[in-house]
Amino acid sequence: MSFDLNTLLSAELHDIKNLMQSLNVCHETLAEQLQGQSQYQDNITSIQLHSQNLNHRLVELLSILKLQNPDFSCGEDEHWLIDTLTPLINEFKQLNNLDITTTFDAEFNGFYDEQLVEIALRNIFTNANRAGATKVNVEIQEFEDASWLIRLTDNGPGFKSEHLNQDSFTPQGAENGLGLYLIEQAIKAHVRAGKEGKMQLSNHESGGAITQLLFP
């Protein structure tokens, strides 16, 4: 029987993810027990931040394996975008002091894979935060052919020229490298009428970064 490395990695990552979920339950229990004891709150918040980051990294790695599967099909169901965004907005505001605003109709809905879009948005917010941005605005644009895009603009220093000039991204594991690769792959997985989703990067005239996610 041939050795399937991807199957082994997927099984191990799922086991680690289950262990992380148990750790998160322990953290929540400890946080409740120490509620009101201010001397422990910084440590509790730090444990929460690191645990969530590890859990999100596991989800991303599992998603990479899923996207590489030739039989993978993107599960595009109807979602309200504000419902996908709200947990992320609350998390980044609480743990990263990142102010995320939305300037689109809260009733907007679209067909997309919620897990993949959440991975893309999380990486955009993370990249903005690491670059020194303190604010991100999210807006929507719809087109007559039923395609639509999410435009995210931050107040950071903008993208480096090498990122703006790249046609596609590979997982580099360096600054923004893996994040941009994941964003691109998550959006490209959305296909309609033979057209793939696209990620477009640019800089605002005031210096901030603009990331556009185009859904066909």
Coordinates of C-alpha atoms in Angstrom, one line a residue:
M1 CA 0.0 0.0 0.0
S2 CA 1.4 3.4 -1.0
F3 CA 2.1 6.0 1.6
D4 CA -0.2 9.0 1.3
L5 CA 1.5 12.0 3.0
N6 CA -1.5 14.3 2.6
T7 CA -3.8 11.8 4.3
L8 CA -1.4 11.5 7.2
L9 CA -1.0 15.3 7.6
S10 CA -4.8 15.8 7.4
A11 CA -5.4 13.1 10.1
E12 CA -2.7 14.6 12.4
L13 CA -4.0 18.1 11.9
H14 CA -7.5 17.1 12.7
D15 CA -6.3 15.5 15.9
I16 CA -4.3 18.6 16.9
K17 CA -7.4 20.7 16.1
N18 CA -9.5 18.5 18.5
L19 CA -6.8 19.0 21.2
M20 CA -6.9 22.8 20.6
Q21 CA -10.7 22.8 21.1
S22 CA -10.2 21.0 24.4
L23 CA -7.6 23.6 25.4
N24 CA -10.0 26.4 24.5
V25 CA -12.7 24.9 26.7
C26 CA -10.1 24.7 29.6
H27 CA -9.3 28.4 28.9
E28 CA -12.9 29.4 29.1
T29 CA -13.4 27.5 32.4
L30 CA -10.3 29.2 33.9
A31 CA -11.4 32.6 32.7
E32 CA -14.8 32.2 34.4
Q33 CA -13.1 31.0 37.6
L34 CA -10.7 34.0 37.6
Q35 CA -13.3 36.6 36.6
G36 CA -13.0 39.8 38.5
Q37 CA -9.4 39.1 39.5
S38 CA -7.6 41.8 37.5
Q39 CA -4.1 40.5 38.2
Y40 CA -4.8 37.5 36.0
Q41 CA -6.6 39.2 33.1
D42 CA -3.6 40.0 31.0
N43 CA -2.4 36.4 31.1
I44 CA -5.9 35.1 30.4
T45 CA -6.2 37.4 27.3
S46 CA -2.7 36.3 26.1
I47 CA -3.7 32.7 26.4
Q48 CA -6.9 33.4 24.5
L49 CA -5.0 35.2 21.7
H50 CA -2.3 32.5 21.2
S51 CA -4.9 29.7 21.4
Q52 CA -7.1 31.3 18.8
N53 CA -4.1 32.0 16.5
L54 CA -3.0 28.4 16.7
N55 CA -6.5 27.2 16.0
H56 CA -6.8 29.4 13.0
R57 CA -3.5 28.3 11.6
L58 CA -4.7 24.7 11.9
V59 CA -7.8 25.5 10.0
E60 CA -5.7 27.2 7.3
L61 CA -3.4 24.2 6.9
L62 CA -6.4 21.9 6.6
S63 CA -7.9 24.2 4.0
I64 CA -4.7 24.2 2.0
L65 CA -4.8 20.4 1.9
K66 CA -8.5 20.6 0.9
L67 CA -7.8 23.1 -1.9
Q68 CA -5.1 20.9 -3.3
N69 CA -7.4 17.9 -3.6
P70 CA -8.3 17.6 -7.3
D71 CA -11.8 16.5 -6.4
F72 CA -12.4 19.6 -4.2
S73 CA -15.5 21.6 -5.0
C74 CA -16.2 25.0 -3.4
G75 CA -19.4 24.9 -1.3
E76 CA -21.0 28.1 -2.3
D77 CA -24.1 28.7 -0.2
E78 CA -26.1 31.9 0.4
H79 CA -24.7 33.9 3.3
W80 CA -25.2 37.4 4.8
L81 CA -21.8 38.9 4.7
I82 CA -22.3 40.9 7.9
D83 CA -22.8 37.6 9.7
T84 CA -19.5 36.3 8.4
L85 CA -17.8 39.6 9.4
T86 CA -19.2 40.3 12.8
P87 CA -17.2 37.6 14.8
L88 CA -14.0 38.7 13.1
I89 CA -14.7 42.4 13.8
N90 CA -15.3 41.7 17.5
E91 CA -12.2 39.5 17.7
F92 CA -9.8 41.9 16.1
K93 CA -11.2 44.8 18.0
Q94 CA -10.9 43.0 21.3
L95 CA -7.6 41.3 20.9
N96 CA -5.8 43.5 18.3
N97 CA -7.3 46.9 18.7
L98 CA -8.1 47.0 15.0
D99 CA -11.1 49.2 14.1
I100 CA -13.0 47.5 11.3
T101 CA -15.9 49.4 9.8
T102 CA -18.5 48.3 7.2
T103 CA -20.0 50.7 4.7
F104 CA -22.4 48.4 2.9
D105 CA -26.0 47.4 3.4
A106 CA -26.2 44.9 6.3
E107 CA -28.8 43.0 4.2
F108 CA -26.3 42.2 1.5
N109 CA -26.0 38.5 0.8
G110 CA -24.1 36.4 -1.7
F111 CA -23.2 32.9 -2.6
Y112 CA -19.7 31.9 -1.2
D113 CA -17.9 29.3 0.8
E114 CA -18.1 30.8 4.3
Q115 CA -15.0 29.1 5.7
L116 CA -12.8 30.1 2.7
V117 CA -14.0 33.7 2.8
E118 CA -13.4 33.9 6.6
I119 CA -9.9 32.6 6.0
A120 CA -9.3 35.3 3.3
L121 CA -10.8 38.1 5.5
R122 CA -8.9 37.0 8.6
N123 CA -5.6 37.1 6.7
I124 CA -6.3 40.5 5.3
F125 CA -7.1 41.9 8.8
T126 CA -4.0 40.2 10.2
N127 CA -1.7 41.6 7.4
A128 CA -3.1 45.1 8.0
N129 CA -2.6 44.8 11.7
R130 CA 1.0 43.5 11.3
A131 CA 1.8 46.4 8.9
G132 CA 0.7 48.9 11.5
A133 CA -2.8 49.8 10.3
T134 CA -5.3 50.7 13.0
K135 CA -8.4 50.9 10.8
V136 CA -9.9 48.8 8.0
N137 CA -13.0 49.7 6.0
V138 CA -15.1 47.0 4.2
E139 CA -17.4 47.9 1.3
I140 CA -19.2 46.0 -1.5
Q141 CA -19.6 46.6 -5.2
E142 CA -22.1 44.7 -7.3
F143 CA -22.1 44.4 -11.1
E144 CA -24.8 43.8 -13.7
D145 CA -23.5 40.3 -14.6
A146 CA -24.2 39.2 -10.9
S147 CA -20.5 39.3 -10.0
W148 CA -19.5 41.3 -6.9
L149 CA -16.5 42.3 -4.9
I150 CA -15.4 43.0 -1.4
R151 CA -13.1 46.0 -1.1
L152 CA -11.0 46.4 2.0
T153 CA -9.0 49.6 2.6
D154 CA -6.7 50.1 5.6
N155 CA -4.7 53.1 6.9
G156 CA -1.4 51.4 7.0
P157 CA 1.7 52.0 4.8
G158 CA 0.3 50.1 1.8
F159 CA 1.7 47.1 -0.1
K160 CA 5.3 46.7 -1.1
S161 CA 6.0 47.1 -4.8
E162 CA 7.0 43.4 -5.2
H163 CA 3.5 42.4 -3.9
L164 CA 1.8 44.7 -6.3
N165 CA 3.8 43.4 -9.3
Q166 CA 3.2 39.7 -8.6
D167 CA 0.7 37.8 -10.9
S168 CA 0.3 35.0 -8.3
F169 CA 1.5 34.0 -4.9
T170 CA 3.2 30.9 -3.5
P171 CA 3.4 30.0 0.2
Q172 CA 6.6 31.6 1.5
G173 CA 6.0 31.6 5.2
A174 CA 7.5 35.1 5.4
E175 CA 6.0 38.5 5.9
N176 CA 2.5 38.4 4.2
G177 CA 3.7 35.5 2.0
L178 CA 1.5 32.7 3.3
G179 CA -1.4 35.1 4.0
L180 CA -1.6 36.5 0.4
Y181 CA -1.3 32.9 -1.0
L182 CA -4.2 31.8 1.2
I183 CA -6.3 34.8 0.3
E184 CA -5.7 34.2 -3.4
Q185 CA -6.4 30.5 -3.3
A186 CA -9.6 30.9 -1.2
I187 CA -11.0 33.4 -3.8
K188 CA -9.8 31.4 -6.9
A189 CA -11.8 28.4 -5.6
H190 CA -15.0 30.4 -6.3
V191 CA -15.9 29.6 -9.9
R192 CA -19.0 30.5 -11.9
A193 CA -19.6 30.1 -15.7
G194 CA -16.0 29.1 -16.1
K195 CA -14.6 32.2 -14.4
E196 CA -12.4 32.1 -11.3
G197 CA -12.5 34.5 -8.4
K198 CA -9.6 37.0 -8.3
M199 CA -7.6 38.9 -5.7
Q200 CA -6.5 42.4 -6.7
L201 CA -4.0 44.5 -4.7
S202 CA -3.4 48.2 -4.9
N203 CA -2.5 51.2 -2.7
H204 CA -4.7 54.1 -1.8
E205 CA -3.5 57.6 -2.8
S206 CA -3.2 58.3 0.9
G207 CA -0.9 55.3 1.4
G208 CA -3.2 52.6 2.7
A209 CA -3.5 49.1 1.2
I210 CA -6.5 48.1 -0.8
T211 CA -7.4 44.4 -1.3
Q212 CA -10.3 43.5 -3.6
L213 CA -11.8 40.1 -3.7
L214 CA -13.8 39.6 -6.9
F215 CA -16.4 36.9 -7.0
P216 CA -17.6 35.8 -10.5

